[in-house]
Amino acid sequence: MLKQIEGSHAVAEAVGLCRPQVISAYPITPQTHIVEDLGTMVKAGKIENCEFLLVESEFGALSACIGSSAAGARSYTATASQGMLFMMEAVYNASGMSLPIVMTVGNRAIGAPINIWNDWGDSMSARDAGWIQLFVEDNQQAVDVHIQAFKLAEELCLPVMVCMDGFILTHSYSQVDMPEQGQVDQFLPPFEPRQVLDPAAPLSMGAMVGPEAFTEVRFLAHHKQREALDLIPRHAAEFQSIMGRDSGGLIKEFDCAGAETVIVTMGSVIGTMKEVLAGMREEGHSIGALTIRSFRPFPSEALIEALKDAKRIIVFEKCLAVGMGGIVSMNVRMALQDFPLHVHSVIGGLGGRPITRKNLRRLFEKGLNDQLQETHFHDIDMEIVNRELEREKEQRQSGSIAENILHDVGVVAAAKTI
Amino acid sequence: MTQLPESQQKVKFYQTGTLTVGNRLLDEEHRNVQATMDRSNSLDSGHRACQGCGEALGARFAIDAAIRATGNQLIAANATGCLEVFTTPYPETAWSIPWIHSLFGNAAAVASGIAAAMKAKGREEVRVIAQGGDGGTTDIGFGCLSGTFDRNDDVLYICYNNQAYMNTGVQRSSATPGAARTATTMPVGAEPGNAFNTGKSVPLIAMAHNIPYVATASVHDLHDLEMKVTKAMGVHGARYIEVFVPCPLGWGSKPGDTVKIARMAVESGMYPLFEAADGELTGVTKIRRRIPVDDYLKQQRRFAHVFKPNNAHQLEQLRAIAAHNIKRFDLLARDGEEL
Ligand SMILES: Cc1ncc(C[n+]2csc(CCOP(=O)(O)OP(=O)(O)O)c2C)c(N)n1
Ligand code: SF4
Ligand SMILES: [Mg+2]
């Protein structure tokens, strides 16, 4: 059914259609609307046989899901930013214990300085935690991928994060085709755990493992994630056969076949990029794009297949490994290491910095003219950076960087308008 | 108001001469759970606790009593700590119940999740216990524990209080008493051992959550422990039992003295035993024959330094704590009072 609906509300409805049995919730912007809506739905009896736990922290939220999932209940929670860090010990624990929890991440920057706006710092902090990480591009996908996430998690006994850009998706209204309950039931069978806490067949979960077996345990975790590389496209195809929509999958190409230059990115920014790239192609540039939808497991084979004939790859990512550079680009480079390709790394949109058609157009032109620095910071104001560096050189106690820069932003911006 | 089941303990034992308790003198129905032929052995032999471990003793009695009370419909979540490590070195397990260990600080939340799952599946006859050491309860797990209390989730949390982080080598926790030697509060300097006027009482904090049932117990009176666990399983909602469990390794006591030392802690006033319902104190275990605090302390090397002349003020402070407990909880039996 077509609905004009907020992203968070759409996700809440989609999760409700998946018949969750335990939902735990702790508020953090921009995830709040999702759990608020789910709480209302459970309370109003719209989701049957479901317990909604209002916990004392994100650590408690995921820990409760660990308990409920181990006891055989379909379990869901949502978080973002600081919340992801606060629950991190449980994040690793959930995957180590093979618990198929589904968690939405309303992607938001990590402080300090505290910042509520969108980037992928939170999901990236957990990229090696053993969870599957699926990134969505719009709210239709957010709905569809949540439904696929439960199936994937439960088939593999692995937890899945559905990563959606905070505010840009969570708080925006758009048209979404909401699946019917019958369609979801057809796609997603009831949860049948592989191991379950049950007095009828007692077992001990979470025992200690020493050096004699730890490597093998970790190898199997890796192996199991790689199995998702087959399963994700299969589920997407099955989903399409029922819903009639192409949603999910490992990667998505946008006029990428035959293009000399390919922009590689994830999440919602592809929406703006598509418009810019269409214009550039009309002008005769050979440029296309590709989104990575499954960041973990990383779809190396699919990327090779799609990118091997390109000349230049520009990875655009909303995250930074401080002291190293781009995180997604590191992964892309590793996948393409056997091909003589130039992979540029562009860091943009940090902490919600607007990514516009105009500044993207400038960026892509620089890319086509081989003018990108390694690592390139999109839309950065070097004047402000240099001012702060000067100040620090002059004075040991030069004050808080964030505060100084905010002050300068005012001064510099004022100077520019004169 | 919560209707607590009546105490099942019909006969109480008081030690006079030997340390053996006359369980065998009772009718079968009044004997403890461990004495019955159908005891469940939830925590089986062969685990790797130290000799004389109070925690192993307490856990076995508590869980077996809970199993009996629930008709074997029990799941347990365990915090990291000695109890977890000595029972489950992979691929072995000493547990005969469904049991999960997740993390050090989240046992209460994991248990809440299990209870929620059982409710959602319409299997509310399956009951849930969370258990952990004092560190996993009073310190790192405190936030989750308070959350479980706050929501009044149907979970019994049992804390085995051995007054320090034993599993990592005897470090101070917020349940460590004043003057006690631990690896992080060594008996050096002007105020040797753990500082006074620090720490907290989680049983009293639990009461402040107005949960249906709170109790303290000790491994010297296992009938009483079983009775309290049985009582706790007779009601729904969040419940808390703290069990006093001497640790020979951490306390520097003789493994064979665990039960004796636990008794002395209670009889000296150092560890008050009480019960509470809905935030109100409902009963205390009276001290039948009060013993000097010094006698209790002398059993343990962790307090050895308080008997040096320089540290006489510490001994005084410890005596004062016992006296305060006795007054606060009205622990002394009056003449002729039936106990
Ligand atoms: C987050 C975290 N911090 C620290 C530890 C290390 N640790 C494991 S067990 C333990 C001590 C447990 O003490 P307590 O809870 O009192 O139980 P006991 O061993 O004394 O029975 C500590 C500090 C850990 N496992 N996880
Ligand atoms: S260190 Fe103490 S608590 Fe741990 S097993 Fe030994 S006696 Fe028991
Ligand atoms: Mg301890």
mmCIF file of N, CA, C and O in Angstrom, chain A residues 169-238:
data_model
loop_
_atom_site.group_PDB
_atom_site.id
_atom_site.type_symbol
_atom_site.label_atom_id
_atom_site.label_comp_id
_atom_site.label_asym_id
_atom_site.label_seq_id
_atom_site.Cartn_x
_atom_site.Cartn_y
_atom_site.Cartn_z
ATOM 1 N N LEU A 169 17.247 10.291 6.178
ATOM 2 C CA LEU A 169 16.211 9.279 5.953
ATOM 3 C C LEU A 169 15.251 9.170 7.136
ATOM 4 O O LEU A 169 14.043 9.138 6.952
ATOM 5 N N THR A 170 15.790 9.119 8.342
ATOM 6 C CA THR A 170 14.908 8.853 9.497
ATOM 7 C C THR A 170 13.812 9.914 9.642
ATOM 8 O O THR A 170 12.708 9.621 10.084
ATOM 9 N N HIS A 171 14.120 11.150 9.301
ATOM 10 C CA HIS A 171 13.173 12.233 9.546
ATOM 11 C C HIS A 171 12.549 12.812 8.280
ATOM 12 O O HIS A 171 11.911 13.857 8.337
ATOM 13 N N SER A 172 12.767 12.178 7.150
ATOM 14 C CA SER A 172 12.196 12.750 5.924
ATOM 15 C C SER A 172 10.939 11.985 5.521
ATOM 16 O O SER A 172 10.833 10.775 5.743
ATOM 17 N N TYR A 173 10.006 12.701 4.957
ATOM 18 C CA TYR A 173 8.766 12.103 4.463
ATOM 19 C C TYR A 173 8.913 11.766 2.996
ATOM 20 O O TYR A 173 9.413 12.573 2.220
ATOM 21 N N SER A 174 8.493 10.583 2.634
ATOM 22 C CA SER A 174 8.523 10.223 1.218
ATOM 23 C C SER A 174 7.461 9.162 0.977
ATOM 24 O O SER A 174 6.857 8.652 1.917
ATOM 25 N N GLN A 175 7.296 8.843 -0.286
ATOM 26 C CA GLN A 175 6.302 7.823 -0.608
ATOM 27 C C GLN A 175 6.931 6.433 -0.438
ATOM 28 O O GLN A 175 8.028 6.186 -0.943
ATOM 29 N N VAL A 176 6.239 5.602 0.290
ATOM 30 C CA VAL A 176 6.752 4.255 0.532
ATOM 31 C C VAL A 176 5.635 3.258 0.236
ATOM 32 O O VAL A 176 4.490 3.476 0.622
ATOM 33 N N ASP A 177 5.997 2.192 -0.469
ATOM 34 C CA ASP A 177 5.038 1.119 -0.729
ATOM 35 C C ASP A 177 5.167 0.113 0.413
ATOM 36 O O ASP A 177 6.120 -0.662 0.463
ATOM 37 N N MET A 178 4.211 0.146 1.338
ATOM 38 C CA MET A 178 4.290 -0.695 2.527
ATOM 39 C C MET A 178 3.760 -2.084 2.207
ATOM 40 O O MET A 178 2.636 -2.231 1.753
ATOM 41 N N PRO A 179 4.577 -3.115 2.453
ATOM 42 C CA PRO A 179 4.107 -4.469 2.142
ATOM 43 C C PRO A 179 2.896 -4.846 2.999
ATOM 44 O O PRO A 179 2.681 -4.291 4.073
ATOM 45 N N GLU A 180 2.137 -5.826 2.510
ATOM 46 C CA GLU A 180 1.007 -6.355 3.287
ATOM 47 C C GLU A 180 1.539 -7.429 4.238
ATOM 48 O O GLU A 180 2.552 -8.068 3.960
ATOM 49 N N GLN A 181 0.800 -7.627 5.330
ATOM 50 C CA GLN A 181 1.211 -8.645 6.310
ATOM 51 C C GLN A 181 1.380 -10.015 5.660
ATOM 52 O O GLN A 181 2.351 -10.732 5.934
ATOM 53 N N GLY A 182 0.440 -10.362 4.775
ATOM 54 C CA GLY A 182 0.506 -11.673 4.126
ATOM 55 C C GLY A 182 1.778 -11.834 3.298
ATOM 56 O O GLY A 182 2.393 -12.911 3.289
ATOM 57 N N GLN A 183 2.186 -10.762 2.638
ATOM 58 C CA GLN A 183 3.414 -10.824 1.833
ATOM 59 C C GLN A 183 4.634 -11.040 2.723
ATOM 60 O O GLN A 183 5.526 -11.827 2.416
ATOM 61 N N VAL A 184 4.654 -10.320 3.844
ATOM 62 C CA VAL A 184 5.794 -10.455 4.760
ATOM 63 C C VAL A 184 5.819 -11.860 5.348
ATOM 64 O O VAL A 184 6.872 -12.498 5.439
ATOM 65 N N ASP A 185 4.651 -12.363 5.728
ATOM 66 C CA ASP A 185 4.592 -13.717 6.285
ATOM 67 C C ASP A 185 5.065 -14.758 5.272
ATOM 68 O O ASP A 185 5.681 -15.763 5.629
ATOM 69 N N GLN A 186 4.755 -14.498 4.012
ATOM 70 C CA GLN A 186 5.180 -15.427 2.958
ATOM 71 C C GLN A 186 6.709 -15.437 2.826
ATOM 72 O O GLN A 186 7.325 -16.470 2.615
ATOM 73 N N PHE A 187 7.290 -14.247 2.995
ATOM 74 C CA PHE A 187 8.744 -14.113 2.827
ATOM 75 C C PHE A 187 9.512 -14.560 4.072
ATOM 76 O O PHE A 187 10.570 -15.189 3.980
ATOM 77 N N LEU A 188 8.963 -14.229 5.238
ATOM 78 C CA LEU A 188 9.705 -14.404 6.492
ATOM 79 C C LEU A 188 9.024 -15.449 7.372
ATOM 80 O O LEU A 188 8.016 -15.168 8.010
ATOM 81 N N PRO A 189 9.584 -16.653 7.439
ATOM 82 C CA PRO A 189 8.963 -17.685 8.283
ATOM 83 C C PRO A 189 9.207 -17.383 9.766
ATOM 84 O O PRO A 189 10.080 -16.586 10.087
ATOM 85 N N PRO A 190 8.465 -18.046 10.659
ATOM 86 C CA PRO A 190 8.716 -17.825 12.095
ATOM 87 C C PRO A 190 10.151 -18.212 12.462
ATOM 88 O O PRO A 190 10.760 -19.056 11.809
ATOM 89 N N PHE A 191 10.648 -17.579 13.507
ATOM 90 C CA PHE A 191 12.027 -17.775 13.952
ATOM 91 C C PHE A 191 12.210 -19.163 14.567
ATOM 92 O O PHE A 191 11.530 -19.529 15.512
ATOM 93 N N GLU A 192 13.125 -19.924 13.997
ATOM 94 C CA GLU A 192 13.479 -21.224 14.583
ATOM 95 C C GLU A 192 14.943 -21.200 14.956
ATOM 96 O O GLU A 192 15.816 -21.393 14.125
ATOM 97 N N PRO A 193 15.216 -20.975 16.243
ATOM 98 C CA PRO A 193 16.621 -20.848 16.650
ATOM 99 C C PRO A 193 17.378 -22.160 16.504
ATOM 100 O O PRO A 193 16.799 -23.240 16.558
ATOM 101 N N ARG A 194 18.684 -22.025 16.309
ATOM 102 C CA ARG A 194 19.530 -23.210 16.214
ATOM 103 C C ARG A 194 19.850 -23.744 17.621
ATOM 104 O O ARG A 194 20.023 -24.923 17.829
ATOM 105 N N GLN A 195 19.952 -22.801 18.562
ATOM 106 C CA GLN A 195 20.230 -23.125 19.964
ATOM 107 C C GLN A 195 19.299 -22.280 20.792
ATOM 108 O O GLN A 195 19.154 -21.086 20.517
ATOM 109 N N VAL A 196 18.683 -22.861 21.815
ATOM 110 C CA VAL A 196 17.750 -22.055 22.589
ATOM 111 C C VAL A 196 17.790 -22.445 24.062
ATOM 112 O O VAL A 196 18.012 -23.611 24.401
ATOM 113 N N LEU A 197 17.642 -21.453 24.918
ATOM 114 C CA LEU A 197 17.570 -21.712 26.357
ATOM 115 C C LEU A 197 16.187 -22.247 26.654
ATOM 116 O O LEU A 197 15.190 -21.538 26.470
ATOM 117 N N ASP A 198 16.110 -23.510 27.076
ATOM 118 C CA ASP A 198 14.817 -24.122 27.321
ATOM 119 C C ASP A 198 14.977 -25.216 28.369
ATOM 120 O O ASP A 198 15.817 -26.104 28.199
ATOM 121 N N PRO A 199 14.185 -25.156 29.440
ATOM 122 C CA PRO A 199 14.303 -26.189 30.476
ATOM 123 C C PRO A 199 14.089 -27.597 29.925
ATOM 124 O O PRO A 199 14.560 -28.571 30.510
ATOM 125 N N ALA A 200 13.394 -27.733 28.798
ATOM 126 C CA ALA A 200 13.140 -29.063 28.243
ATOM 127 C C ALA A 200 14.430 -29.679 27.696
ATOM 128 O O ALA A 200 14.531 -30.903 27.598
ATOM 129 N N ALA A 201 15.398 -28.856 27.326
ATOM 130 C CA ALA A 201 16.668 -29.370 26.787
ATOM 131 C C ALA A 201 17.781 -28.422 27.218
ATOM 132 O O ALA A 201 18.224 -27.582 26.442
ATOM 133 N N PRO A 202 18.235 -28.563 28.475
ATOM 134 C CA PRO A 202 19.170 -27.576 29.015
ATOM 135 C C PRO A 202 20.515 -27.566 28.286
ATOM 136 O O PRO A 202 21.029 -28.621 27.935
ATOM 137 N N LEU A 203 21.032 -26.383 28.055
ATOM 138 C CA LEU A 203 22.386 -26.257 27.513
ATOM 139 C C LEU A 203 23.033 -25.028 28.135
ATOM 140 O O LEU A 203 22.355 -24.146 28.652
ATOM 141 N N SER A 204 24.358 -25.004 28.092
ATOM 142 C CA SER A 204 25.104 -23.856 28.610
ATOM 143 C C SER A 204 25.592 -23.026 27.437
ATOM 144 O O SER A 204 26.215 -23.547 26.517
ATOM 145 N N MET A 205 25.306 -21.735 27.465
ATOM 146 C CA MET A 205 25.751 -20.841 26.395
ATOM 147 C C MET A 205 26.738 -19.822 26.952
ATOM 148 O O MET A 205 26.532 -19.308 28.043
ATOM 149 N N GLY A 206 27.777 -19.529 26.183
ATOM 150 C CA GLY A 206 28.702 -18.466 26.590
ATOM 151 C C GLY A 206 29.851 -18.950 27.449
ATOM 152 O O GLY A 206 30.337 -18.235 28.312
ATOM 153 N N ALA A 207 30.292 -20.190 27.200
ATOM 154 C CA ALA A 207 31.417 -20.727 27.966
ATOM 155 C C ALA A 207 32.736 -20.117 27.489
ATOM 156 O O ALA A 207 32.815 -19.504 26.432
ATOM 157 N N MET A 208 33.744 -20.321 28.295
ATOM 158 C CA MET A 208 35.061 -19.756 28.007
ATOM 159 C C MET A 208 35.791 -20.617 26.968
ATOM 160 O O MET A 208 35.721 -21.839 27.007
ATOM 161 N N VAL A 209 36.495 -19.955 26.048
ATOM 162 C CA VAL A 209 37.248 -20.665 25.012
ATOM 163 C C VAL A 209 38.689 -20.181 25.039
ATOM 164 O O VAL A 209 38.950 -18.985 24.998
ATOM 165 N N GLY A 210 39.625 -21.105 25.085
ATOM 166 C CA GLY A 210 41.041 -20.744 25.176
ATOM 167 C C GLY A 210 41.733 -20.751 23.829
ATOM 168 O O GLY A 210 41.097 -20.881 22.780
ATOM 169 N N PRO A 211 43.051 -20.608 23.846
ATOM 170 C CA PRO A 211 43.838 -20.516 22.600
ATOM 171 C C PRO A 211 43.682 -21.739 21.713
ATOM 172 O O PRO A 211 43.883 -21.649 20.503
ATOM 173 N N GLU A 212 43.311 -22.865 22.295
ATOM 174 C CA GLU A 212 43.244 -24.099 21.508
ATOM 175 C C GLU A 212 42.117 -24.070 20.488
ATOM 176 O O GLU A 212 42.148 -24.807 19.509
ATOM 177 N N ALA A 213 41.127 -23.199 20.675
ATOM 178 C CA ALA A 213 39.994 -23.214 19.743
ATOM 179 C C ALA A 213 39.593 -21.829 19.242
ATOM 180 O O ALA A 213 38.762 -21.711 18.352
ATOM 181 N N PHE A 214 40.179 -20.773 19.778
ATOM 182 C CA PHE A 214 39.681 -19.433 19.476
ATOM 183 C C PHE A 214 39.853 -19.074 17.999
ATOM 184 O O PHE A 214 38.971 -18.468 17.381
ATOM 185 N N THR A 215 40.969 -19.472 17.413
ATOM 186 C CA THR A 215 41.202 -19.166 15.993
ATOM 187 C C THR A 215 40.120 -19.804 15.125
ATOM 188 O O THR A 215 39.580 -19.170 14.214
ATOM 189 N N GLU A 216 39.796 -21.047 15.423
ATOM 190 C CA GLU A 216 38.787 -21.743 14.633
ATOM 191 C C GLU A 216 37.410 -21.100 14.808
ATOM 192 O O GLU A 216 36.649 -20.957 13.845
ATOM 193 N N VAL A 217 37.124 -20.679 16.055
ATOM 194 C CA VAL A 217 35.845 -20.007 16.307
ATOM 195 C C VAL A 217 35.757 -18.735 15.470
ATOM 196 O O VAL A 217 34.748 -18.465 14.818
ATOM 197 N N ARG A 218 36.841 -17.974 15.452
ATOM 198 C CA ARG A 218 36.843 -16.726 14.684
ATOM 199 C C ARG A 218 36.778 -16.995 13.175
ATOM 200 O O ARG A 218 36.092 -16.298 12.431
ATOM 201 N N PHE A 219 37.496 -18.006 12.734
ATOM 202 C CA PHE A 219 37.461 -18.346 11.307
ATOM 203 C C PHE A 219 36.028 -18.654 10.893
ATOM 204 O O PHE A 219 35.552 -18.208 9.842
ATOM 205 N N LEU A 220 35.326 -19.413 11.737
ATOM 206 C CA LEU A 220 33.958 -19.789 11.386
ATOM 207 C C LEU A 220 33.041 -18.571 11.344
ATOM 208 O O LEU A 220 32.118 -18.499 10.526
ATOM 209 N N ALA A 221 33.297 -17.596 12.209
ATOM 210 C CA ALA A 221 32.509 -16.361 12.175
ATOM 211 C C ALA A 221 32.706 -15.672 10.821
ATOM 212 O O ALA A 221 31.758 -15.214 10.174
ATOM 213 N N HIS A 222 33.953 -15.629 10.383
ATOM 214 C CA HIS A 222 34.300 -15.026 9.094
ATOM 215 C C HIS A 222 33.631 -15.810 7.957
ATOM 216 O O HIS A 222 32.978 -15.239 7.084
ATOM 217 N N HIS A 223 33.751 -17.112 8.040
ATOM 218 C CA HIS A 223 33.186 -17.992 7.019
ATOM 219 C C HIS A 223 31.665 -17.792 6.914
ATOM 220 O O HIS A 223 31.105 -17.699 5.821
ATOM 221 N N LYS A 224 31.036 -17.688 8.081
ATOM 222 C CA LYS A 224 29.578 -17.547 8.097
ATOM 223 C C LYS A 224 29.155 -16.218 7.482
ATOM 224 O O LYS A 224 28.176 -16.147 6.743
ATOM 225 N N GLN A 225 29.903 -15.167 7.787
ATOM 226 C CA GLN A 225 29.600 -13.867 7.164
ATOM 227 C C GLN A 225 29.724 -13.958 5.655
ATOM 228 O O GLN A 225 28.899 -13.414 4.922
ATOM 229 N N ARG A 226 30.756 -14.658 5.187
ATOM 230 C CA ARG A 226 30.954 -14.757 3.739
ATOM 231 C C ARG A 226 29.779 -15.508 3.082
ATOM 232 O O ARG A 226 29.480 -15.267 1.910
ATOM 233 N N GLU A 227 29.151 -16.395 3.842
ATOM 234 C CA GLU A 227 27.979 -17.097 3.286
ATOM 235 C C GLU A 227 26.862 -16.115 2.938
ATOM 236 O O GLU A 227 26.051 -16.356 2.045
ATOM 237 N N ALA A 228 26.844 -15.012 3.652
ATOM 238 C CA ALA A 228 25.808 -14.007 3.388
ATOM 239 C C ALA A 228 25.969 -13.425 1.987
ATOM 240 O O ALA A 228 25.014 -12.906 1.411
ATOM 241 N N LEU A 229 27.173 -13.521 1.417
ATOM 242 C CA LEU A 229 27.381 -12.986 0.066
ATOM 243 C C LEU A 229 26.519 -13.729 -0.953
ATOM 244 O O LEU A 229 26.131 -13.168 -1.974
ATOM 245 N N ASP A 230 26.237 -14.996 -0.695
ATOM 246 C CA ASP A 230 25.312 -15.740 -1.567
ATOM 247 C C ASP A 230 23.861 -15.487 -1.186
ATOM 248 O O ASP A 230 22.985 -15.374 -2.036
ATOM 249 N N LEU A 231 23.670 -15.413 0.133
ATOM 250 C CA LEU A 231 22.302 -15.360 0.639
ATOM 251 C C LEU A 231 21.624 -14.008 0.359
ATOM 252 O O LEU A 231 20.433 -13.957 0.034
ATOM 253 N N ILE A 232 22.374 -12.929 0.472
ATOM 254 C CA ILE A 232 21.766 -11.595 0.317
ATOM 255 C C ILE A 232 21.134 -11.429 -1.071
ATOM 256 O O ILE A 232 19.964 -11.035 -1.177
ATOM 257 N N PRO A 233 21.864 -11.756 -2.160
ATOM 258 C CA PRO A 233 21.209 -11.632 -3.481
ATOM 259 C C PRO A 233 20.038 -12.604 -3.650
ATOM 260 O O PRO A 233 19.030 -12.260 -4.276
ATOM 261 N N ARG A 234 20.167 -13.798 -3.080
ATOM 262 C CA ARG A 234 19.062 -14.760 -3.198
ATOM 263 C C ARG A 234 17.806 -14.225 -2.518
ATOM 264 O O ARG A 234 16.704 -14.324 -3.035
ATOM 265 N N HIS A 235 18.010 -13.664 -1.304
ATOM 266 C CA HIS A 235 16.869 -13.095 -0.585
ATOM 267 C C HIS A 235 16.273 -11.914 -1.338
ATOM 268 O O HIS A 235 15.058 -11.739 -1.389
ATOM 269 N N ALA A 236 17.140 -11.109 -1.939
ATOM 270 C CA ALA A 236 16.647 -9.950 -2.685
ATOM 271 C C ALA A 236 15.775 -10.416 -3.850
ATOM 272 O O ALA A 236 14.726 -9.832 -4.141
ATOM 273 N N ALA A 237 16.206 -11.506 -4.499
ATOM 274 C CA ALA A 237 15.435 -12.026 -5.642
ATOM 275 C C ALA A 237 14.090 -12.575 -5.164
ATOM 276 O O ALA A 237 13.041 -12.330 -5.778
ATOM 277 N N GLU A 238 14.122 -13.297 -4.054
ATOM 278 C CA GLU A 238 12.891 -13.853 -3.508
ATOM 279 C C GLU A 238 11.941 -12.728 -3.091
ATOM 280 O O GLU A 238 10.729 -12.795 -3.330
#
